[in-house]
Amino acid sequence: MKKTILLFIFFAICSTITAEDGHNLWLRYETLNKAHVIAPQGGKTMQIAIEELKKYWNGKDIKLVIDKRLKNDDGFIYDADSICSHSEIGLLYGVYEALRTQQLSTNSNAGGYSAPKYSRRILNHWDNLDGSIERGYAGKSIFFSSKLKGYDWEKRIMEYARANASIGINGSVLNNVNASPKILTKEYLDSIKNIADIIRPYGIKVYLSVNFGSPMALGYTKTADPLDVTVRNWWINKVNEIYSLIPDFGGFLVKANSEGQPGPFDYGRTHADGANMLADALAPHKGIVMWRSFVYGAKHKGEDRVKQALNEFKDLDGKFRNNVILQSKNGPLDFQPREPYAPIFDNMKHTKQMAEFQITQEYTGQSKHLVYLATMWKEFFSFVSPDCLVGIAGVSNIGDDTNWCGHPFSQANWYAFGRLAWDPSLSADLIAHEWIQQTFGQNINEYAIGDMMLTSREACVDYMMPLGLHHLFAFDHHYGPQPDGYKAEYPIEWCPVYYHKADKNGIGFDRSSKGTNAVSQYREPYRSMFDNLQTCPDEYLLWFHHVPWDYKLRNGDTLWDELCGLYYRGIEQVVSFQKIWQDAQPYVDEERWSKVNVLLQVQLDNAKEWRNYTLGYFQTFSKQPIKYDFTGVSFMPISVSSKLRQ
Ligand code: BDP
């Protein structure tokens, strides 16, 4: 008896100090086991829908109804006591909507019809077969790492699928766009089949990144020429093999002739030749090809990098098969803290297009900085109509860390991606509040935390590269600043000095009609607006113009003073985040609170480093004082040939 009491006390203590490791993401429903669910016969997806309701629904009776009159497969109608959809997966989405609503304080407008804007809502994992993740900051690959085995591994994959289903994500490209040909070998396809079987009931299709040179690299053909019959047949057979294992396989994602990857140019063929060959192999199975437009340094080498993608693709508009989708990053360069939208979205009128967002924070502090990205993605949608896209891809930030994403707030970016892929008209604000309430409960100082999230991306822009500056990142890891970066052995497009072109006269990349004329790729009114220094928004100023240090901005400050002021403003913002987080302490469990607290200090230190290093360096050109209290490093003038800064 005594022993039992001791044990009881022991467990009671343990449960009060149970680690809150963030593993449960935004899925923190209380187990109630009180609902009575009326549902038709169904498969595994229906079973999951029923189980979720039985366990977590706080009402009594609820009906699940399949109604074939509803058009959109994934859409549903949800009201107080029923969820109705064309399909089982639509019902499951309805269940998660019902449970989300139940978690939120403002659920008065809940209910009605909801259907996704896009039928392809896809995560792109940049996972390598050795378990590492390109630009991954939250541990190893959940798919290819060996840390988890057997049941634990399956459970993890299932949790992954459930989290995705809860926000409507319905596709996963499992491997890196810099793809190893080995992914197409029997050994790997068998393990991909296992993954597909686990995630299928949650409505998630598997896609793979493929290396264009695969048949040759694996030793089956002498060439990878897309017009060669042996090559075409190899792909047809390979695709058939994949579908025999995974009947609902989604298709391929391809990075070709970019950053050293093989592609159709190697054989004098076009992107369309390459994409169409794969599309033809996939078409009988209803598979698709997502062909990336992230290309530079191939055909248009030497040209302003941000112009190259469109120049490579514009003549191919209308030449792609119906099951090819051109996938382009939101900006024309590479996931910078701020870029103008990529003009390729304006120009490819007869080609299906998808936008690629980067959820993993390669250029926004990785998993160390609190940067909520929904505001960036909404900015994109303020220029590019959601109607011109057929799908959305997000480069995942998921790894095998217990909390999935590294920084507790990075989970919000995964969440926001799913919600926006479902409905791009949702506001960043609403999504932030949904996430906060579900992740931290309703007692937290939600409005202050919400403000912190909503201003965090702008803060990051301010302390890293304000006023349209871009790619000032340290080589290779892309974490800290290296505005003086130049290596003769690297392509010039990897060197920060190519992008800011600071000299004694001023700073910025002249992409106006007097410069590289990148502005000409934009539709009006943006073309004229960006072209004219007077009308170009400050946010994009140094993206499009080389501006004198003494140039007077609209607010009356000189460019130099404004630049300095913004770096300081960014730092002040992070200080204010720390204050908000201090106030949140009573409402957040110790583990997550401390983790964020420590990371905010890292973020502040990094922000200061960005300011000191960057302003210290630019000051060698501006030769002007920094009006603020400055303790930056002092810089020797750089020795890069002035030609690079023309
Ligand atoms: C860049 C990354 C690089 C990726 C590349 C891509 O630095 O690791 O392979 O994009 O998107 O942002 O292909």
XYZ file of C-alpha atoms and ligand atoms in Angstrom:
659
model
C 0.000 0.000 0.000
C 2.761 2.380 1.047
C 4.623 1.540 -2.134
C 1.556 2.331 -4.236
C 1.164 5.725 -2.593
C 4.807 6.534 -3.168
C 4.503 5.485 -6.770
C 1.403 7.605 -7.109
C 3.187 10.649 -5.680
C 6.122 9.969 -7.969
C 3.909 9.891 -11.048
C 1.956 12.917 -9.911
C 5.182 14.901 -9.619
C 6.356 13.617 -12.965
C 3.183 14.621 -14.672
C 3.296 18.154 -13.328
C 6.818 18.542 -14.621
C 6.173 16.728 -17.883
C 8.422 18.241 -20.429
C 6.594 20.448 -22.886
C 8.884 19.838 -25.792
C 6.701 21.343 -28.524
C 6.194 17.994 -30.199
C 2.433 18.388 -30.331
C 2.624 21.450 -32.555
C -0.762 23.191 -32.816
C -2.597 19.914 -32.193
C -3.361 20.131 -28.514
C -6.891 18.858 -28.229
C -8.140 17.694 -24.882
C -9.154 14.013 -24.875
C -12.885 13.932 -24.141
C -14.153 10.612 -25.533
C -17.732 11.786 -25.439
C -18.881 12.272 -29.009
C -21.199 9.893 -30.770
C -20.271 9.840 -34.460
C -22.681 8.738 -37.144
C -20.830 7.922 -40.338
C -21.164 5.756 -43.440
C -18.914 2.803 -44.148
C -15.562 3.919 -45.378
C -11.868 3.306 -45.640
C -8.919 4.290 -43.499
C -9.446 8.010 -43.965
C -13.015 7.737 -42.715
C -11.756 5.762 -39.712
C -9.306 8.520 -38.843
C -12.040 11.142 -39.173
C -14.294 9.160 -36.833
C -11.549 8.506 -34.293
C -10.505 12.166 -34.154
C -14.086 13.217 -33.469
C -14.775 10.489 -30.927
C -11.719 11.406 -28.987
C -11.698 15.183 -29.180
C -15.078 16.559 -30.258
C -16.762 18.351 -27.389
C -20.343 18.029 -28.669
C -22.503 14.942 -28.375
C -23.830 13.813 -31.731
C -22.137 14.565 -35.004
C -22.777 13.185 -38.467
C -20.318 12.614 -41.298
C -22.010 12.643 -44.680
C -20.664 11.841 -48.131
C -22.496 13.961 -50.684
C -21.449 13.416 -54.279
C -23.245 16.563 -55.364
C -20.478 18.667 -53.830
C -18.005 19.447 -56.569
C -14.625 19.992 -54.965
C -13.180 16.706 -53.689
C -11.407 18.339 -50.765
C -14.100 20.849 -49.834
C -16.645 20.391 -47.068
C -19.685 21.894 -45.427
C -19.529 22.083 -41.699
C -22.261 23.083 -39.285
C -23.090 22.493 -35.645
C -23.848 18.790 -35.953
C -22.636 17.582 -39.325
C -19.768 17.593 -41.766
C -20.483 16.883 -45.370
C -18.131 16.325 -48.307
C -17.731 14.673 -51.676
C -14.894 12.514 -50.356
C -13.466 10.948 -47.232
C -10.508 13.280 -47.275
C -12.874 16.244 -47.511
C -14.571 14.921 -44.378
C -11.232 14.656 -42.610
C -10.430 18.260 -43.507
C -13.847 19.198 -42.155
C -13.098 17.355 -38.926
C -9.865 19.288 -38.462
C -11.697 22.518 -39.186
C -14.267 21.610 -36.543
C -11.565 20.783 -34.012
C -9.633 23.959 -34.839
C -12.737 26.024 -34.338
C -13.287 24.355 -31.010
C -9.802 25.442 -29.885
C -10.303 29.067 -30.819
C -11.960 31.768 -28.773
C -13.573 33.503 -31.738
C -15.531 30.706 -33.318
C -18.733 32.604 -33.953
C -18.291 32.678 -37.738
C -17.432 28.994 -37.870
C -19.217 26.748 -40.280
C -20.322 26.984 -43.876
C -18.575 25.796 -46.996
C -14.832 25.645 -47.329
C -12.800 24.412 -50.280
C -9.130 24.860 -51.103
C -8.017 27.394 -53.663
C -5.467 24.930 -55.036
C -5.582 21.225 -55.625
C -1.758 20.966 -55.151
C -0.623 22.045 -51.696
C 2.794 20.539 -51.473
C 5.745 20.457 -49.115
C 9.149 20.207 -50.751
C 11.598 18.404 -48.516
C 15.214 18.993 -49.378
C 16.147 15.729 -47.659
C 19.178 13.781 -48.758
C 19.394 10.017 -48.789
C 22.125 10.067 -46.126
C 19.623 11.654 -43.743
C 21.048 15.179 -43.898
C 18.805 18.035 -45.048
C 19.910 20.772 -47.406
C 19.114 24.042 -45.617
C 17.520 22.062 -42.803
C 17.940 23.429 -39.291
C 15.908 21.027 -37.179
C 17.845 17.801 -37.181
C 17.921 14.987 -39.687
C 15.439 13.788 -42.242
C 12.374 12.077 -40.830
C 12.242 10.012 -44.018
C 15.808 8.915 -44.551
C 17.502 9.254 -41.170
C 18.193 6.120 -39.202
C 17.635 7.539 -35.712
C 14.060 6.323 -35.478
C 13.296 2.686 -36.172
C 10.279 0.436 -36.602
C 7.209 1.540 -34.721
C 8.693 4.869 -33.606
C 9.565 5.750 -37.161
C 6.119 4.838 -38.462
C 4.540 6.811 -35.651
C 6.620 9.835 -36.537
C 5.647 9.648 -40.192
C 2.022 9.286 -39.192
C 2.228 12.310 -36.898
C 3.778 14.215 -39.760
C 0.898 13.245 -42.037
C -1.706 14.131 -39.442
C -0.199 17.565 -38.823
C -0.217 18.220 -42.552
C -3.769 17.005 -43.004
C -4.884 19.264 -40.165
C -3.875 22.280 -42.294
C -4.813 20.845 -45.660
C -1.388 20.017 -47.101
C -1.833 17.160 -49.555
C 1.529 16.416 -51.124
C 5.126 15.802 -50.111
C 8.160 15.789 -52.326
C 10.333 13.614 -50.137
C 13.846 14.356 -51.379
C 16.185 17.204 -52.245
C 15.854 19.030 -55.556
C 19.572 18.424 -55.894
C 18.493 14.837 -56.338
C 20.557 11.734 -56.102
C 19.820 9.352 -58.992
C 19.734 6.575 -56.374
C 16.266 7.632 -55.261
C 14.979 5.776 -58.321
C 16.625 2.467 -57.448
C 14.521 -0.425 -56.211
C 15.936 -0.160 -52.712
C 14.742 3.407 -52.283
C 11.485 2.984 -54.140
C 10.549 0.216 -51.715
C 11.077 2.502 -48.776
C 9.208 5.320 -50.533
C 6.309 2.919 -50.939
C 6.284 2.381 -47.161
C 6.107 6.096 -46.570
C 3.349 6.490 -49.169
C 1.315 3.769 -47.439
C 1.564 5.517 -44.082
C 0.669 8.996 -45.266
C -2.007 8.056 -47.824
C -4.907 7.805 -45.354
C -4.201 11.422 -44.425
C -4.690 12.466 -48.030
C -1.024 13.044 -48.757
C 0.507 12.007 -52.040
C 4.163 11.256 -52.481
C 6.203 13.037 -55.162
C 9.920 12.689 -55.857
C 12.637 15.041 -57.021
C 14.495 13.426 -59.868
C 17.917 13.955 -61.305
C 17.583 14.555 -65.014
C 20.652 12.477 -65.721
C 19.353 9.434 -63.803
C 19.240 6.794 -66.584
C 22.802 7.570 -67.547
C 24.089 8.019 -63.996
C 22.627 4.665 -62.991
C 24.348 3.059 -65.959
C 21.330 2.144 -68.096
C 21.837 4.502 -71.024
C 24.719 6.245 -72.717
C 23.015 9.613 -72.689
C 20.216 11.452 -70.889
C 19.091 13.238 -74.048
C 15.317 13.681 -73.711
C 14.789 12.926 -77.407
C 16.718 9.672 -77.324
C 14.462 6.617 -77.520
C 16.402 4.522 -75.021
C 16.215 7.384 -72.536
C 12.503 7.925 -73.090
C 11.802 4.238 -72.679
C 13.842 4.077 -69.519
C 11.724 6.835 -67.991
C 8.496 5.174 -69.131
C 9.537 1.900 -67.520
C 10.726 3.620 -64.372
C 7.475 5.523 -64.049
C 5.495 2.293 -64.553
C 7.575 0.637 -61.838
C 6.859 3.517 -59.452
C 3.113 3.318 -60.097
C 3.099 -0.437 -59.571
C 4.332 0.286 -56.045
C 2.518 3.573 -55.431
C -0.668 3.751 -57.512
C -1.443 7.324 -56.475
C 2.099 8.649 -56.930
C 1.964 12.407 -57.572
C 4.836 13.015 -59.978
C 8.282 14.545 -60.294
C 9.917 17.789 -59.236
C 12.913 18.731 -61.372
C 15.825 21.111 -60.989
C 17.592 20.992 -64.334
C 20.533 22.940 -65.717
C 20.817 24.901 -62.541
C 23.683 25.080 -60.063
C 25.478 22.154 -61.651
C 22.498 19.849 -62.097
C 22.214 18.020 -65.426
C 19.430 18.934 -67.816
C 18.270 19.064 -71.414
C 20.734 21.877 -72.325
C 23.511 19.318 -71.993
C 22.144 17.817 -75.225
C 21.175 21.021 -76.971
C 17.517 20.551 -75.989
C 15.136 22.934 -74.271
C 13.470 22.895 -70.885
C 10.259 22.005 -72.715
C 11.888 18.965 -74.355
C 13.047 17.799 -70.946
C 9.838 18.455 -69.059
C 7.638 17.015 -71.799
C 9.560 13.766 -71.940
C 8.898 13.178 -68.256
C 5.343 14.437 -68.614
C 4.661 11.898 -71.359
C 5.848 9.071 -69.160
C 3.683 10.262 -66.267
C 0.542 11.237 -68.173
C -1.040 7.770 -68.485
C -0.969 7.581 -64.674
C -2.195 11.164 -64.177
C 1.154 12.193 -62.720
C 2.604 15.678 -63.102
C 5.972 17.325 -63.590
C 6.864 20.368 -61.538
C 9.698 21.938 -63.487
C 11.616 24.626 -61.618
C 12.468 27.973 -63.146
C 15.258 28.564 -60.619
C 17.988 28.669 -63.234
C 20.909 30.969 -63.795
C 24.425 30.836 -65.097
C 23.556 28.497 -67.967
C 22.212 29.951 -71.225
C 22.180 33.561 -70.074
C 25.428 33.581 -68.183
C 26.699 37.049 -67.405
C 23.279 38.641 -67.582
C 21.733 40.189 -64.461
C 20.827 37.046 -62.518
C 17.304 38.147 -61.689
C 16.458 38.389 -65.405
C 17.722 34.993 -66.404
C 14.794 32.758 -65.447
C 12.285 34.612 -67.579
C 14.716 34.913 -70.443
C 15.248 31.179 -70.401
C 11.566 30.341 -70.280
C 9.659 33.054 -72.150
C 10.028 31.498 -75.609
C 8.737 28.212 -74.239
C 5.440 29.639 -73.062
C 2.680 27.412 -74.394
C 5.086 24.618 -75.304
C 4.717 22.533 -72.184
C 2.406 19.545 -71.873
C -0.754 19.951 -69.919
C 0.632 18.007 -66.958
C 3.697 20.242 -66.580
C 3.675 23.025 -64.012
C 6.400 25.642 -63.928
C 7.468 26.143 -60.321
C 9.042 29.496 -59.450
C 10.303 31.024 -56.235
C 8.346 34.019 -54.979
C 11.128 36.432 -55.893
C 13.447 36.478 -58.903
C 16.618 35.857 -56.876
C 16.562 33.418 -54.019
C 14.314 33.621 -50.946
C 15.843 36.846 -49.628
C 14.301 38.559 -46.575
C 12.671 40.889 -49.089
C 12.485 40.685 -52.855
C 10.047 42.139 -55.325
C 7.848 39.421 -56.807
C 9.244 37.294 -59.618
C 8.071 38.746 -62.941
C 7.879 35.285 -64.487
C 4.404 35.134 -62.942
C 3.363 38.072 -65.163
C 4.678 36.615 -68.352
C 3.965 32.917 -68.805
C 0.370 33.245 -69.887
C 0.019 29.810 -71.477
C 1.885 27.748 -68.926
C 0.597 26.399 -65.649
C 2.451 27.924 -62.742
C 3.110 27.212 -59.081
C 4.757 29.458 -56.517
C 7.532 28.087 -54.331
C 7.865 29.617 -50.862
C 10.667 28.793 -48.477
C 9.369 27.748 -45.086
C 12.809 26.781 -43.867
C 14.476 30.061 -42.943
C 17.660 29.754 -44.961
C 18.019 33.509 -45.312
C 15.944 34.654 -42.363
C 17.907 33.493 -39.346
C 17.391 29.752 -39.837
C 16.010 28.124 -36.713
C 17.543 30.764 -34.450
C 15.497 33.854 -35.313
C 11.838 34.414 -34.685
C 10.598 35.445 -38.122
C 6.991 34.826 -39.068
C 6.836 34.478 -42.824
C 3.126 34.735 -43.549
C 3.503 38.498 -44.000
C 6.110 37.904 -46.698
C 3.860 35.456 -48.535
C 0.923 37.835 -48.304
C 3.116 40.568 -49.754
C 3.728 38.252 -52.710
C -0.002 37.725 -53.135
C -0.537 41.471 -53.093
C 1.355 41.571 -56.415
C 0.607 38.150 -57.907
C -3.011 37.141 -58.089
C -3.653 33.732 -56.531
C -5.756 33.059 -59.631
C -2.750 32.813 -61.908
C -1.408 29.808 -60.010
C -2.501 26.196 -59.940
C -0.619 25.202 -56.820
C 1.741 26.147 -54.031
C 4.943 24.523 -52.857
C 6.769 25.240 -49.617
C 10.339 24.208 -48.861
C 9.857 22.431 -45.580
C 11.471 23.294 -42.245
C 10.766 19.877 -40.756
C 13.419 17.645 -39.267
C 13.624 14.913 -36.662
C 14.088 17.342 -33.766
C 11.489 16.596 -31.132
C 9.788 19.903 -31.839
C 10.015 19.358 -35.598
C 11.174 22.830 -36.665
C 13.924 23.905 -34.237
C 12.622 27.298 -33.119
C 9.246 26.940 -31.393
C 7.937 29.830 -33.510
C 9.126 28.255 -36.753
C 6.202 25.878 -36.392
C 4.017 28.872 -37.170
C 5.550 29.066 -40.642
C 4.641 25.457 -41.413
C 1.155 26.152 -40.120
C 0.805 29.391 -42.087
C 1.995 27.768 -45.284
C -0.735 25.138 -45.085
C -3.436 27.632 -44.242
C -2.459 29.969 -47.096
C -2.188 27.104 -49.569
C -5.773 26.286 -48.669
C -6.934 29.877 -48.724
C -4.523 32.609 -49.825
C -7.060 35.246 -48.854
C -6.639 34.515 -45.126
C -4.760 37.299 -43.387
C -1.357 36.792 -41.798
C -2.899 38.248 -38.674
C -5.743 35.752 -38.463
C -3.401 32.832 -39.070
C -1.013 34.059 -36.376
C -3.836 34.272 -33.866
C -5.131 30.833 -34.751
C -1.665 29.430 -34.272
C -0.989 31.216 -30.990
C -4.227 30.065 -29.391
C -3.800 26.487 -30.486
C -0.118 26.359 -29.588
C -0.038 28.286 -26.309
C -3.678 28.357 -25.204
C -5.998 31.269 -24.686
C -4.490 32.839 -21.584
C -1.331 34.067 -23.175
C -0.909 37.786 -24.008
C -2.068 36.941 -27.477
C -2.221 40.402 -28.984
C 1.310 41.301 -28.007
C 2.604 37.951 -29.261
C 0.621 38.449 -32.445
C 2.178 41.889 -32.972
C 5.593 40.432 -32.386
C 5.005 37.798 -35.066
C 3.505 40.222 -37.530
C 6.370 42.703 -37.251
C 9.124 40.102 -37.060
C 9.788 39.779 -40.784
C 10.136 43.543 -41.191
C 12.490 43.591 -38.209
C 14.586 40.928 -39.902
C 14.682 42.943 -43.130
C 15.748 46.006 -41.126
C 18.612 44.404 -39.269
C 19.811 42.288 -42.190
C 19.291 44.200 -45.417
C 16.856 47.113 -45.548
C 15.865 49.351 -48.474
C 16.015 46.601 -51.079
C 19.528 45.366 -50.294
C 19.917 41.665 -50.935
C 22.271 38.740 -50.714
C 24.680 40.249 -48.234
C 24.982 36.808 -46.688
C 28.089 34.948 -45.707
C 29.094 32.370 -48.271
C 27.766 28.851 -48.101
C 25.822 28.889 -44.849
C 23.807 32.049 -45.546
C 23.394 32.852 -41.882
C 25.423 35.917 -40.944
C 26.586 39.012 -42.835
C 29.412 39.187 -45.347
C 28.754 42.309 -47.412
C 32.416 42.379 -48.428
C 32.144 38.817 -49.758
C 34.026 38.175 -52.942
C 35.838 35.069 -54.144
C 37.402 35.027 -57.564
C 36.875 31.279 -57.828
C 33.103 31.564 -57.280
C 30.498 32.540 -59.866
C 29.992 36.252 -59.440
C 26.295 35.648 -58.683
C 27.324 34.144 -55.364
C 29.273 37.213 -54.248
C 27.573 39.877 -52.121
C 29.615 42.668 -53.769
C 27.840 41.912 -57.049
C 24.511 42.705 -55.445
C 25.105 45.917 -53.494
C 27.700 47.556 -55.749
C 28.652 50.034 -53.041
C 31.188 52.620 -54.098
C 32.042 56.184 -53.185
C 29.069 57.473 -55.156
C 26.409 55.335 -53.603
C 24.936 51.879 -53.274
C 22.468 49.569 -55.036
C 22.010 47.571 -58.237
C 20.802 49.647 -61.178
C 18.102 47.499 -62.723
C 16.244 50.480 -64.135
C 15.920 51.116 -67.852
C 19.276 52.885 -67.613
C 20.841 49.843 -66.003
C 20.168 46.149 -66.651
C 16.545 46.968 -67.447
C 15.209 44.145 -65.285
C 12.255 46.477 -64.691
C 11.138 45.788 -68.261
C 10.071 42.290 -67.198
C 7.351 43.695 -64.935
C 3.801 44.489 -65.902
C 2.501 48.016 -65.560
C 2.078 49.889 -63.309
C 5.032 48.238 -61.598
C 7.420 48.598 -64.524
C 7.216 52.399 -64.473
C 6.904 52.592 -60.722
C 10.073 50.565 -60.098
C 11.946 52.244 -62.944
C 11.590 55.741 -61.572
C 13.730 56.535 -58.544
C 11.085 58.968 -57.352
C 8.260 56.429 -57.382
C 10.139 53.246 -56.538
C 8.972 52.120 -53.072
C 11.703 52.497 -50.447
C 11.474 48.766 -49.743
C 12.847 48.042 -53.225
C 15.020 51.117 -53.718
C 18.457 49.518 -53.788
C 17.123 46.474 -55.601
C 16.343 48.626 -58.622
C 18.626 51.662 -58.310
C 22.170 52.697 -57.531
C 21.500 55.613 -55.215
C 23.873 58.384 -54.017
C 24.673 58.312 -50.308
C 23.258 61.826 -49.942
C 20.076 61.172 -51.886
C 17.088 62.615 -50.013
C 14.377 60.042 -49.360
C 10.701 60.903 -49.135
C 10.932 61.318 -45.371
C 13.664 63.961 -45.756
C 16.549 61.800 -44.510
C 19.575 61.064 -46.624
C 20.008 57.528 -47.849
C 22.954 56.982 -45.523
C 21.134 58.222 -42.424
C 18.062 56.184 -43.289
C 20.113 53.059 -43.845
C 21.770 53.464 -40.460
C 18.427 54.232 -38.826
C 16.828 51.085 -40.170
C 19.570 48.826 -38.833
C 19.027 50.399 -35.442
C 15.266 50.087 -35.775
C 15.606 46.363 -36.461
C 17.577 45.942 -33.264
C 15.056 47.954 -31.260
C 12.344 45.658 -32.559
C 14.121 42.573 -31.271
C 14.544 44.277 -27.898
C 10.783 44.867 -27.881
C 10.205 41.167 -28.674
C 12.240 40.290 -25.613
C 10.026 42.493 -23.501
C 6.877 40.896 -24.896
C 8.282 37.470 -24.206
C 9.147 38.422 -20.612
C 5.510 39.387 -20.127
C 4.447 36.039 -21.573
C 6.374 34.030 -19.012
C 3.454 33.350 -16.639
C 1.410 31.854 -19.468
C 3.948 29.620 -21.156
C 5.455 26.365 -19.902
C 9.000 26.649 -18.692
C 10.606 24.613 -21.458
C 9.227 26.412 -24.452
C 9.488 29.772 -22.722
C 13.181 29.331 -21.921
C 13.981 28.074 -25.362
C 12.440 31.115 -27.015
C 13.993 33.393 -24.424
C 17.483 32.105 -25.139
C 16.904 32.303 -28.886
C 15.692 35.902 -28.690
C 18.999 36.809 -27.080
C 20.826 35.058 -29.908
C 18.674 36.973 -32.369
C 19.500 40.260 -30.688
C 23.225 39.518 -30.679
C 23.039 38.535 -34.340
C 21.071 41.658 -35.232
C 23.805 43.795 -33.671
C 26.414 41.842 -35.537
C 24.555 42.485 -38.791
C 24.429 46.198 -38.059
C 28.024 46.486 -36.957
C 29.525 44.477 -39.738
C 27.369 45.859 -42.510
C 27.353 49.535 -41.589
C 31.034 49.351 -40.692
C 31.718 48.057 -44.165
C 29.473 50.474 -46.054
C 30.937 53.358 -44.093
C 34.248 52.767 -45.856
C 32.455 53.968 -49.010
C 30.021 56.559 -47.667
C 32.696 58.099 -45.439
C 29.914 59.541 -43.338
C 29.382 59.390 -39.611
C 26.803 57.115 -38.037
C 24.568 59.407 -36.046
C 23.806 56.747 -33.488
C 25.923 55.278 -30.774
C 28.050 52.955 -32.899
C 30.514 50.365 -31.785
C 30.944 48.526 -35.049
C 34.005 46.807 -36.375
C 36.217 49.003 -38.462
C 36.787 47.921 -41.981
C 39.679 48.213 -44.327
C 38.506 49.295 -47.780
C 37.989 46.168 -49.815
C 40.274 45.099 -52.559
C 37.699 43.871 -55.043
C 38.295 45.155 -58.531
C 36.097 48.138 -59.155
C 34.863 46.468 -62.334
C 32.661 44.229 -60.258
C 30.878 47.178 -58.870
C 30.001 48.792 -62.172
C 19.238 28.047 -52.690
C 19.923 27.149 -51.717
C 20.424 25.877 -52.332
C 19.296 25.224 -53.135
C 18.810 26.190 -54.175
C 17.586 25.684 -54.945
O 21.001 27.859 -51.132
O 20.868 25.055 -51.292
O 19.729 24.051 -53.732
O 18.390 27.372 -53.558
O 16.504 26.170 -54.646
O 18.409 28.885 -51.941
O 17.719 24.857 -55.814
